PDB file of C-alpha atoms and ligand atoms in Angstrom:
ATOM      1  CA  MET A   1     -92.938 -39.951 -32.973  1.00 76.00           C
ATOM      2  CA  ALA A   2     -96.121 -38.334 -34.321  1.00 74.00           C
ATOM      3  CA  GLY A   3     -97.351 -34.885 -33.293  1.00 75.00           C
ATOM      4  CA  LYS A   4     -99.372 -35.051 -30.358  1.00 89.00           C
ATOM      5  CA  ASP A   5     -97.534 -38.274 -28.951  1.00 95.00           C
ATOM      6  CA  SER A   6     -96.281 -37.787 -25.021  1.00 97.00           C
ATOM      7  CA  ILE A   7     -92.828 -37.488 -23.733  1.00 98.00           C
ATOM      8  CA  VAL A   8     -92.023 -38.979 -20.173  1.00 98.00           C
ATOM      9  CA  ILE A   9     -89.176 -38.382 -19.149  1.00 99.00           C
ATOM     10  CA  LEU A  10     -87.633 -39.872 -15.857  1.00 99.00           C
ATOM     11  CA  THR A  11     -84.700 -37.801 -14.106  1.00 99.00           C
ATOM     12  CA  GLY A  12     -81.904 -38.743 -10.977  1.00 98.00           C
ATOM     13  CA  ALA A  13     -78.934 -37.341  -9.834  1.00 98.00           C
ATOM     14  CA  GLY A  14     -76.498 -37.182 -12.675  1.00 98.00           C
ATOM     15  CA  ILE A  15     -79.016 -34.432 -14.233  1.00 98.00           C
ATOM     16  CA  SER A  16     -77.909 -31.765 -11.120  1.00 98.00           C
ATOM     17  CA  LYS A  17     -74.423 -33.066 -10.804  1.00 98.00           C
ATOM     18  CA  GLU A  18     -73.562 -30.195 -13.031  1.00 98.00           C
ATOM     19  CA  SER A  19     -75.338 -27.974 -10.936  1.00 98.00           C
ATOM     20  CA  GLY A  20     -73.065 -28.253  -7.743  1.00 97.00           C
ATOM     21  CA  LEU A  21     -75.422 -30.771  -6.582  1.00 98.00           C
ATOM     22  CA  ASP A  22     -73.724 -34.885  -5.927  1.00 97.00           C
ATOM     23  CA  THR A  23     -74.999 -37.525  -6.962  1.00 98.00           C
ATOM     24  CA  PHE A  24     -75.064 -40.693  -4.616  1.00 98.00           C
ATOM     25  CA  ARG A  25     -73.575 -43.363  -5.924  1.00 97.00           C
ATOM     26  CA  ASP A  26     -70.295 -42.078  -7.893  1.00 95.00           C
ATOM     27  CA  LYS A  27     -67.184 -42.223  -6.239  1.00 94.00           C
ATOM     28  CA  ASP A  28     -67.467 -39.154  -4.212  1.00 95.00           C
ATOM     29  CA  GLY A  29     -71.552 -39.464  -4.354  1.00 98.00           C
ATOM     30  CA  ILE A  30     -73.227 -38.903  -0.849  1.00 98.00           C
ATOM     31  CA  TRP A  31     -73.025 -42.154   0.182  1.00 98.00           C
ATOM     32  CA  SER A  32     -69.362 -43.100   0.332  1.00 97.00           C
ATOM     33  CA  LYS A  33     -69.009 -40.137   3.295  1.00 97.00           C
ATOM     34  CA  VAL A  34     -72.498 -41.223   4.707  1.00 98.00           C
ATOM     35  CA  ARG A  35     -74.780 -44.768   5.038  1.00 98.00           C
ATOM     36  CA  LEU A  36     -77.656 -43.948   3.695  1.00 97.00           C
ATOM     37  CA  GLU A  37     -79.214 -46.254   7.099  1.00 98.00           C
ATOM     38  CA  ASP A  38     -78.471 -43.499   9.305  1.00 98.00           C
ATOM     39  CA  VAL A  39     -79.700 -40.615   7.196  1.00 98.00           C
ATOM     40  CA  ALA A  40     -82.347 -42.016   4.624  1.00 98.00           C
ATOM     41  CA  THR A  41     -85.019 -44.884   6.265  1.00 98.00           C
ATOM     42  CA  PRO A  42     -87.811 -44.617   8.960  1.00 97.00           C
ATOM     43  CA  ASP A  43     -85.723 -46.293  11.317  1.00 98.00           C
ATOM     44  CA  GLY A  44     -82.512 -44.082  11.341  1.00 98.00           C
ATOM     45  CA  PHE A  45     -84.667 -41.217  11.934  1.00 97.00           C
ATOM     46  CA  ARG A  46     -86.048 -43.240  15.310  1.00 96.00           C
ATOM     47  CA  ARG A  47     -82.964 -43.755  16.649  1.00 97.00           C
ATOM     48  CA  ASP A  48     -80.920 -40.312  15.752  1.00 97.00           C
ATOM     49  CA  PRO A  49     -83.184 -37.723  14.978  1.00 97.00           C
ATOM     50  CA  ALA A  50     -81.010 -35.007  15.216  1.00 97.00           C
ATOM     51  CA  ARG A  51     -77.779 -36.341  12.207  1.00 98.00           C
ATOM     52  CA  VAL A  52     -81.279 -36.978  10.013  1.00 98.00           C
ATOM     53  CA  GLN A  53     -81.944 -33.453  10.288  1.00 98.00           C
ATOM     54  CA  ALA A  54     -78.608 -32.237  10.760  1.00 98.00           C
ATOM     55  CA  PHE A  55     -78.414 -34.154   7.129  1.00 98.00           C
ATOM     56  CA  TYR A  56     -81.388 -32.782   5.594  1.00 98.00           C
ATOM     57  CA  ASN A  57     -80.643 -29.527   6.808  1.00 98.00           C
ATOM     58  CA  THR A  58     -77.257 -28.759   5.335  1.00 98.00           C
ATOM     59  CA  ARG A  59     -78.486 -29.961   1.717  1.00 98.00           C
ATOM     60  CA  ARG A  60     -81.197 -27.775   1.809  1.00 98.00           C
ATOM     61  CA  ARG A  61     -79.227 -24.599   3.301  1.00 98.00           C
ATOM     62  CA  ASN A  62     -76.947 -25.598   0.325  1.00 98.00           C
ATOM     63  CA  LEU A  63     -79.488 -25.857  -2.418  1.00 98.00           C
ATOM     64  CA  VAL A  64     -80.997 -22.402  -1.154  1.00 97.00           C
ATOM     65  CA  GLU A  65     -77.793 -19.875   0.026  1.00 96.00           C
ATOM     66  CA  GLY A  66     -75.770 -22.560  -2.379  1.00 95.00           C
ATOM     67  CA  ASP A  67     -74.524 -21.116  -6.158  1.00 95.00           C
ATOM     68  CA  ILE A  68     -76.843 -23.746  -7.603  1.00 98.00           C
ATOM     69  CA  ARG A  69     -78.572 -23.401 -10.157  1.00 98.00           C
ATOM     70  CA  PRO A  70     -80.118 -25.583 -12.750  1.00 98.00           C
ATOM     71  CA  ASN A  71     -77.871 -25.913 -15.895  1.00 98.00           C
ATOM     72  CA  ALA A  72     -78.285 -26.763 -19.813  1.00 98.00           C
ATOM     73  CA  ALA A  73     -80.190 -29.694 -19.451  1.00 99.00           C
ATOM     74  CA  HIS A  74     -82.808 -28.518 -17.033  1.00 99.00           C
ATOM     75  CA  LEU A  75     -83.475 -25.258 -19.466  1.00 99.00           C
ATOM     76  CA  ALA A  76     -83.774 -27.978 -22.632  1.00 99.00           C
ATOM     77  CA  LEU A  77     -86.502 -30.034 -20.718  1.00 99.00           C
ATOM     78  CA  ALA A  78     -88.727 -26.919 -20.115  1.00 98.00           C
ATOM     79  CA  ARG A  79     -88.273 -25.943 -23.640  1.00 98.00           C
ATOM     80  CA  LEU A  80     -89.376 -29.180 -24.666  1.00 98.00           C
ATOM     81  CA  GLU A  81     -92.614 -28.708 -22.615  1.00 98.00           C
ATOM     82  CA  ARG A  82     -93.402 -25.274 -23.198  1.00 98.00           C
ATOM     83  CA  GLU A  83     -92.823 -26.562 -27.582  1.00 97.00           C
ATOM     84  CA  TRP A  84     -93.815 -30.127 -27.748  1.00 97.00           C
ATOM     85  CA  PRO A  85     -96.865 -29.994 -28.621  1.00 96.00           C
ATOM     86  CA  GLY A  86     -97.990 -33.341 -26.502  1.00 97.00           C
ATOM     87  CA  GLU A  87     -97.432 -33.934 -23.212  1.00 97.00           C
ATOM     88  CA  VAL A  88     -93.627 -34.135 -21.423  1.00 98.00           C
ATOM     89  CA  LEU A  89     -94.441 -34.560 -17.810  1.00 98.00           C
ATOM     90  CA  VAL A  90     -90.834 -35.401 -15.796  1.00 99.00           C
ATOM     91  CA  VAL A  91     -90.664 -37.288 -13.163  1.00 99.00           C
ATOM     92  CA  THR A  92     -87.538 -36.349 -11.275  1.00 99.00           C
ATOM     93  CA  GLN A  93     -86.505 -38.314  -8.158  1.00 98.00           C
ATOM     94  CA  ASN A  94     -84.454 -35.709  -6.865  1.00 98.00           C
ATOM     95  CA  ILE A  95     -85.511 -33.272  -3.980  1.00 98.00           C
ATOM     96  CA  ASP A  96     -84.187 -30.107  -5.450  1.00 98.00           C
ATOM     97  CA  ASP A  97     -85.880 -27.361  -6.904  1.00 98.00           C
ATOM     98  CA  LEU A  98     -83.511 -27.158 -10.338  1.00 98.00           C
ATOM     99  CA  HIS A  99     -86.667 -28.554 -12.699  1.00 98.00           C
ATOM    100  CA  GLU A 100     -89.072 -25.754 -11.311  1.00 98.00           C
ATOM    101  CA  ARG A 101     -86.416 -23.669 -11.298  1.00 98.00           C
ATOM    102  CA  ALA A 102     -85.776 -23.941 -15.051  1.00 98.00           C
ATOM    103  CA  GLY A 103     -89.686 -23.544 -15.645  1.00 98.00           C
ATOM    104  CA  THR A 104     -90.790 -26.854 -16.160  1.00 98.00           C
ATOM    105  CA  GLU A 105     -94.202 -26.910 -15.220  1.00 98.00           C
ATOM    106  CA  ASN A 106     -95.627 -30.468 -15.880  1.00 98.00           C
ATOM    107  CA  LEU A 107     -93.656 -32.279 -13.246  1.00 98.00           C
ATOM    108  CA  ILE A 108     -93.591 -35.142 -10.274  1.00 99.00           C
ATOM    109  CA  HIS A 109     -90.785 -35.354  -7.301  1.00 98.00           C
ATOM    110  CA  MET A 110     -91.289 -39.092  -6.745  1.00 98.00           C
ATOM    111  CA  HIS A 111     -89.042 -38.530  -3.715  1.00 98.00           C
ATOM    112  CA  GLY A 112     -90.489 -35.931  -2.271  1.00 98.00           C
ATOM    113  CA  GLU A 113     -89.111 -32.628  -2.257  1.00 98.00           C
ATOM    114  CA  LEU A 114     -85.759 -30.990  -0.167  1.00 98.00           C
ATOM    115  CA  LEU A 115     -88.106 -27.366   0.431  1.00 98.00           C
ATOM    116  CA  LYS A 116     -90.779 -29.255   1.869  1.00 98.00           C
ATOM    117  CA  ILE A 117     -91.002 -30.626   5.374  1.00 97.00           C
ATOM    118  CA  ARG A 118     -94.376 -32.285   6.956  1.00 96.00           C
ATOM    119  CA  CYS A 119     -95.613 -33.363  10.117  1.00 95.00           C
ATOM    120  CA  GLY A 120     -95.276 -37.509  10.493  1.00 90.00           C
ATOM    121  CA  LYS A 121     -98.704 -37.122  12.792  1.00 90.00           C
ATOM    122  CA  CYS A 122    -101.533 -34.793  10.804  1.00 89.00           C
ATOM    123  CA  ALA A 123     -99.222 -35.259   7.328  1.00 83.00           C
ATOM    124  CA  ARG A 124     -99.749 -32.283   5.319  1.00 85.00           C
ATOM    125  CA  PRO A 125     -96.481 -31.131   3.547  1.00 92.00           C
ATOM    126  CA  PHE A 126     -95.959 -27.496   3.583  1.00 93.00           C
ATOM    127  CA  ALA A 127     -92.738 -25.203   2.076  1.00 96.00           C
ATOM    128  CA  TRP A 128     -90.219 -24.505   4.697  1.00 96.00           C
ATOM    129  CA  SER A 129     -86.259 -22.872   3.374  1.00 97.00           C
ATOM    130  CA  GLU A 130     -84.741 -22.855   7.323  1.00 97.00           C
ATOM    131  CA  ASP A 131     -82.744 -25.690   9.382  1.00 98.00           C
ATOM    132  CA  LEU A 132     -85.517 -27.429  10.613  1.00 97.00           C
ATOM    133  CA  ALA A 133     -84.826 -28.300  14.961  1.00 96.00           C
ATOM    134  CA  VAL A 134     -85.558 -31.886  16.386  1.00 96.00           C
ATOM    135  CA  ASP A 135     -88.389 -30.008  18.732  1.00 94.00           C
ATOM    136  CA  ALA A 136     -89.809 -27.565  16.647  1.00 94.00           C
ATOM    137  CA  LYS A 137     -93.905 -27.872  17.276  1.00 93.00           C
ATOM    138  CA  CYS A 138     -96.474 -28.675  14.120  1.00 93.00           C
ATOM    139  CA  PRO A 139     -97.751 -25.339  13.209  1.00 89.00           C
ATOM    140  CA  ASP A 140    -101.303 -27.193  12.308  1.00 90.00           C
ATOM    141  CA  CYS A 141    -101.235 -30.071  15.309  1.00 92.00           C
ATOM    142  CA  HIS A 142     -99.020 -28.640  17.643  1.00 92.00           C
ATOM    143  CA  ARG A 143     -97.513 -31.782  18.155  1.00 92.00           C
ATOM    144  CA  THR A 144     -93.746 -31.573  19.169  1.00 93.00           C
ATOM    145  CA  GLY A 145     -91.277 -33.603  17.493  1.00 91.00           C
ATOM    146  CA  SER A 146     -93.495 -35.251  14.775  1.00 92.00           C
ATOM    147  CA  LEU A 147     -91.851 -32.518  11.592  1.00 96.00           C
ATOM    148  CA  ARG A 148     -89.348 -34.708   9.118  1.00 97.00           C
ATOM    149  CA  PRO A 149     -88.431 -33.840   5.699  1.00 98.00           C
ATOM    150  CA  HIS A 150     -91.097 -34.279   3.143  1.00 98.00           C
ATOM    151  CA  VAL A 151     -88.454 -37.039   1.836  1.00 98.00           C
ATOM    152  CA  VAL A 152     -88.630 -40.225   0.363  1.00 98.00           C
ATOM    153  CA  TRP A 153     -86.548 -42.523   2.702  1.00 98.00           C
ATOM    154  CA  PHE A 154     -85.718 -46.248   1.841  1.00 98.00           C
ATOM    155  CA  GLY A 155     -88.536 -48.579   2.444  1.00 97.00           C
ATOM    156  CA  GLU A 156     -91.237 -45.963   2.096  1.00 97.00           C
ATOM    157  CA  MET A 157     -93.690 -45.881  -0.745  1.00 97.00           C
ATOM    158  CA  PRO A 158     -92.552 -42.681  -3.355  1.00 98.00           C
ATOM    159  CA  LEU A 159     -95.480 -40.459  -4.228  1.00 98.00           C
ATOM    160  CA  HIS A 160     -98.044 -40.042  -7.158  1.00 98.00           C
ATOM    161  CA  MET A 161     -97.215 -43.409  -8.318  1.00 98.00           C
ATOM    162  CA  ASP A 162    -100.735 -43.632 -10.276  1.00 98.00           C
ATOM    163  CA  ARG A 163    -100.463 -40.946 -12.219  1.00 98.00           C
ATOM    164  CA  ILE A 164     -96.719 -42.127 -12.951  1.00 98.00           C
ATOM    165  CA  PHE A 165     -97.964 -45.639 -13.946  1.00 98.00           C
ATOM    166  CA  ASP A 166    -100.499 -44.375 -16.365  1.00 98.00           C
ATOM    167  CA  ALA A 167     -98.856 -41.721 -18.568  1.00 98.00           C
ATOM    168  CA  LEU A 168     -96.137 -44.557 -18.673  1.00 98.00           C
ATOM    169  CA  ALA A 169     -98.880 -46.717 -20.162  1.00 97.00           C
ATOM    170  CA  ARG A 170     -99.213 -43.985 -22.746  1.00 96.00           C
ATOM    171  CA  CYS A 171     -95.650 -42.757 -23.457  1.00 98.00           C
ATOM    172  CA  ALA A 172     -94.901 -42.646 -26.830  1.00 97.00           C
ATOM    173  CA  LEU A 173     -91.290 -42.066 -25.792  1.00 98.00           C
ATOM    174  CA  PHE A 174     -89.380 -42.724 -22.119  1.00 98.00           C
ATOM    175  CA  VAL A 175     -85.582 -40.815 -21.836  1.00 98.00           C
ATOM    176  CA  SER A 176     -84.218 -42.054 -18.925  1.00 98.00           C
ATOM    177  CA  ILE A 177     -81.095 -39.011 -17.886  1.00 99.00           C
ATOM    178  CA  GLY A 178     -78.071 -39.229 -15.163  1.00 98.00           C
ATOM    179  CA  THR A 179     -79.653 -42.387 -13.304  1.00 98.00           C
ATOM    180  CA  SER A 180     -77.804 -45.103 -12.404  1.00 98.00           C
ATOM    181  CA  GLY A 181     -81.004 -47.642 -12.189  1.00 98.00           C
ATOM    182  CA  HIS A 182     -80.262 -49.103  -8.871  1.00 97.00           C
ATOM    183  CA  VAL A 183     -83.675 -47.429  -7.099  1.00 98.00           C
ATOM    184  CA  TYR A 184     -86.754 -48.793  -7.673  1.00 98.00           C
ATOM    185  CA  PRO A 185     -88.988 -48.809  -8.861  1.00 98.00           C
ATOM    186  CA  ALA A 186     -87.826 -45.772 -11.026  1.00 98.00           C
ATOM    187  CA  ALA A 187     -85.730 -48.405 -11.820  1.00 98.00           C
ATOM    188  CA  GLY A 188     -88.355 -50.179 -13.483  1.00 98.00           C
ATOM    189  CA  PHE A 189     -89.616 -47.849 -15.840  1.00 98.00           C
ATOM    190  CA  VAL A 190     -88.171 -48.276 -18.872  1.00 98.00           C
ATOM    191  CA  GLN A 191     -89.132 -52.159 -18.267  1.00 98.00           C
ATOM    192  CA  THR A 192     -93.022 -51.329 -17.779  1.00 98.00           C
ATOM    193  CA  VAL A 193     -92.869 -49.192 -21.045  1.00 98.00           C
ATOM    194  CA  ALA A 194     -91.199 -51.863 -22.884  1.00 97.00           C
ATOM    195  CA  ASN A 195     -94.210 -54.341 -21.968  1.00 95.00           C
ATOM    196  CA  GLN A 196     -96.490 -52.146 -23.911  1.00 90.00           C
ATOM    197  CA  GLY A 197     -94.381 -52.760 -26.756  1.00 89.00           C
ATOM    198  CA  ARG A 198     -95.465 -48.807 -28.935  1.00 90.00           C
ATOM    199  CA  ALA A 199     -93.136 -46.980 -27.117  1.00 97.00           C
ATOM    200  CA  HIS A 200     -89.266 -46.164 -28.270  1.00 97.00           C
ATOM    201  CA  THR A 201     -86.891 -45.450 -24.497  1.00 98.00           C
ATOM    202  CA  ILE A 202     -83.534 -44.062 -24.259  1.00 98.00           C
ATOM    203  CA  GLU A 203     -80.601 -43.471 -21.628  1.00 98.00           C
ATOM    204  CA  LEU A 204     -79.250 -40.352 -21.773  1.00 98.00           C
ATOM    205  CA  ASN A 205     -76.786 -40.979 -18.988  1.00 98.00           C
ATOM    206  CA  LEU A 206     -72.505 -40.017 -17.866  1.00 98.00           C
ATOM    207  CA  GLU A 207     -72.044 -44.207 -18.030  1.00 97.00           C
ATOM    208  CA  PRO A 208     -74.399 -46.665 -18.696  1.00 97.00           C
ATOM    209  CA  SER A 209     -77.202 -47.926 -16.028  1.00 97.00           C
ATOM    210  CA  GLU A 210     -78.057 -50.930 -13.988  1.00 97.00           C
ATOM    211  CA  GLY A 211     -80.375 -51.570 -16.630  1.00 95.00           C
ATOM    212  CA  ALA A 212     -78.651 -49.683 -18.952  1.00 97.00           C
ATOM    213  CA  SER A 213     -79.583 -53.223 -22.053  1.00 97.00           C
ATOM    214  CA  LEU A 214     -83.598 -53.277 -21.686  1.00 97.00           C
ATOM    215  CA  PHE A 215     -83.799 -49.437 -23.402  1.00 98.00           C
ATOM    216  CA  ARG A 216     -83.594 -49.610 -26.687  1.00 97.00           C
ATOM    217  CA  GLU A 217     -81.116 -46.383 -27.329  1.00 98.00           C
ATOM    218  CA  THR A 218     -78.452 -44.925 -25.334  1.00 98.00           C
ATOM    219  CA  ARG A 219     -76.364 -42.146 -25.012  1.00 98.00           C
ATOM    220  CA  MET A 220     -73.597 -41.360 -22.585  1.00 98.00           C
ATOM    221  CA  GLY A 221     -72.437 -38.197 -21.692  1.00 98.00           C
ATOM    222  CA  PRO A 222     -72.673 -35.862 -19.709  1.00 98.00           C
ATOM    223  CA  ALA A 223     -76.679 -34.638 -19.249  1.00 98.00           C
ATOM    224  CA  SER A 224     -76.283 -30.590 -19.584  1.00 98.00           C
ATOM    225  CA  GLN A 225     -74.686 -31.106 -23.574  1.00 98.00           C
ATOM    226  CA  LEU A 226     -76.484 -34.543 -24.453  1.00 98.00           C
ATOM    227  CA  VAL A 227     -80.015 -33.644 -23.389  1.00 99.00           C
ATOM    228  CA  PRO A 228     -79.717 -29.670 -24.541  1.00 98.00           C
ATOM    229  CA  ALA A 229     -78.593 -31.903 -27.954  1.00 98.00           C
ATOM    230  CA  PHE A 230     -81.566 -34.692 -28.272  1.00 98.00           C
ATOM    231  CA  VAL A 231     -84.961 -31.992 -27.297  1.00 98.00           C
ATOM    232  CA  GLU A 232     -82.900 -30.064 -30.718  1.00 98.00           C
ATOM    233  CA  GLU A 233     -83.496 -33.023 -32.556  1.00 97.00           C
ATOM    234  CA  LEU A 234     -87.122 -33.509 -31.712  1.00 97.00           C
ATOM    235  CA  LEU A 235     -88.144 -30.538 -31.666  1.00 96.00           C
ATOM    236  CA  SER A 236     -86.448 -30.522 -35.413  1.00 94.00           C
ATOM    237  CA  ARG A 237     -88.398 -33.180 -36.538  1.00 84.00           C
TER     238      ARG A 237
HETATM  239  N1  APR B 301     -74.927 -36.393 -16.819  1.00 50.15           N
HETATM  240  C1  APR B 301     -75.576 -37.252 -16.719  1.00 50.15           C
HETATM  241  N2  APR B 301     -75.202 -38.696 -15.865  1.00 50.15           N
HETATM  242  C2  APR B 301     -74.318 -38.206 -14.630  1.00 50.15           C
HETATM  243  C3  APR B 301     -73.942 -36.673 -14.643  1.00 50.15           C
HETATM  244  C4  APR B 301     -73.672 -35.839 -15.173  1.00 50.15           C
HETATM  245  N3  APR B 301     -72.733 -34.824 -15.298  1.00 50.15           N
HETATM  246  N4  APR B 301     -73.309 -37.521 -13.360  1.00 50.15           N
HETATM  247  C5  APR B 301     -72.846 -38.495 -12.963  1.00 50.15           C
HETATM  248  N5  APR B 301     -73.917 -38.845 -13.675  1.00 50.15           N
HETATM  249  C6  APR B 301     -74.652 -40.436 -13.411  1.00 50.15           C
HETATM  250  C7  APR B 301     -73.436 -41.655 -13.050  1.00 50.15           C
HETATM  251  O1  APR B 301     -73.219 -41.166 -13.691  1.00 50.15           O
HETATM  252  C8  APR B 301     -74.879 -41.969 -12.020  1.00 50.15           C
HETATM  253  O2  APR B 301     -75.237 -42.794 -13.263  1.00 50.15           O
HETATM  254  O3  APR B 301     -75.722 -40.101 -13.090  1.00 50.15           O
HETATM  255  C9  APR B 301     -76.175 -41.539 -11.834  1.00 50.15           C
HETATM  256  C10 APR B 301     -76.071 -41.131 -10.828  1.00 50.15           C
HETATM  257  O4  APR B 301     -76.356 -42.354  -9.892  1.00 50.15           O
HETATM  258  P1  APR B 301     -76.900 -42.160  -8.655  1.00 50.15           P
HETATM  259  O5  APR B 301     -75.957 -41.326  -8.145  1.00 50.15           O
HETATM  260  O6  APR B 301     -77.651 -43.620  -8.158  1.00 50.15           O
HETATM  261  O7  APR B 301     -78.418 -41.192  -7.930  1.00 50.15           O
HETATM  262  P2  APR B 301     -80.154 -41.267  -8.838  1.00 50.15           P
HETATM  263  O8  APR B 301     -80.952 -42.884 -10.093  1.00 50.15           O
HETATM  264  O9  APR B 301     -80.662 -40.299  -8.869  1.00 50.15           O
HETATM  265  O10 APR B 301     -80.589 -42.045  -7.172  1.00 50.15           O
HETATM  266  C11 APR B 301     -81.829 -42.393  -6.772  1.00 50.15           C
HETATM  267  O11 APR B 301     -81.639 -42.976  -4.361  1.00 50.15           O
HETATM  268  O12 APR B 301     -80.916 -42.467  -2.511  1.00 50.15           O
HETATM  269  C12 APR B 301     -81.633 -42.761  -3.380  1.00 50.15           C
HETATM  270  O13 APR B 301     -83.029 -41.246  -3.573  1.00 50.15           O
HETATM  271  C13 APR B 301     -81.534 -41.204  -3.616  1.00 50.15           C
HETATM  272  O14 APR B 301     -83.529 -40.599  -5.603  1.00 50.15           O
HETATM  273  C14 APR B 301     -82.050 -40.878  -5.511  1.00 50.15           C
HETATM  274  C15 APR B 301     -82.115 -42.443  -5.782  1.00 50.15           C
END
């Protein structure tokens, strides 16, 4: 790594676990309690919009009103962005706002944001921190029942992919933190970076992910310990 080299960091639910938010595929994770087909697909929303809105209303309320704060891993990534001389881009699959709250600015929410909603017809996302009713009216086009969480569901295209692939092509270091590597396209980023052959790739996770063997280096442990130590190491070079 040279001074102005750029870094891309992919984060998943594991980075927010120690902040009090559930992961998806761990033993006690969200998908052990509710079927993703019911609450995280366009079909599920068509079948039962009330169930889907209730699922995201509960998660939104927990994020806004619960005792949920950025942990040492989020804070360390914000520090890296402030102090690293080159570009640091955080690409998160998480829909929580813990990276922003920690101070990260160069951030892409590729799976959307829990604290935004959008109209399924006129599409403009806007900030939202309350419960969303099934029959709420879009303030722009005044349709009733078209508002939905600004969240990418299975079968939908993740957001800002051009910007992400551009950053992956330029980076000298790719770091994957707290993601199980089950969901594409994010799970394929390590292969994209490996194919260009120049960048170092490292996984920081509680346990080896699906794609662990594709990384040049892996470190296992809780994000709140591994990430601050790794950032310290990078900055003290
Ligand atoms: N520190 C580091 N890693 C952790 C920690 C921790 N404290 N706790 C759990 N993990 C790891 C788990 O071992 C697991 O590998 O985080 C990973 C979480 O994996 P998933 O639950 O599958 O979450 P994620 O990879 O972010 O899911 C991707 O799937 O359902 C969709 O849209 C949802 O964005 C999500 C996507």
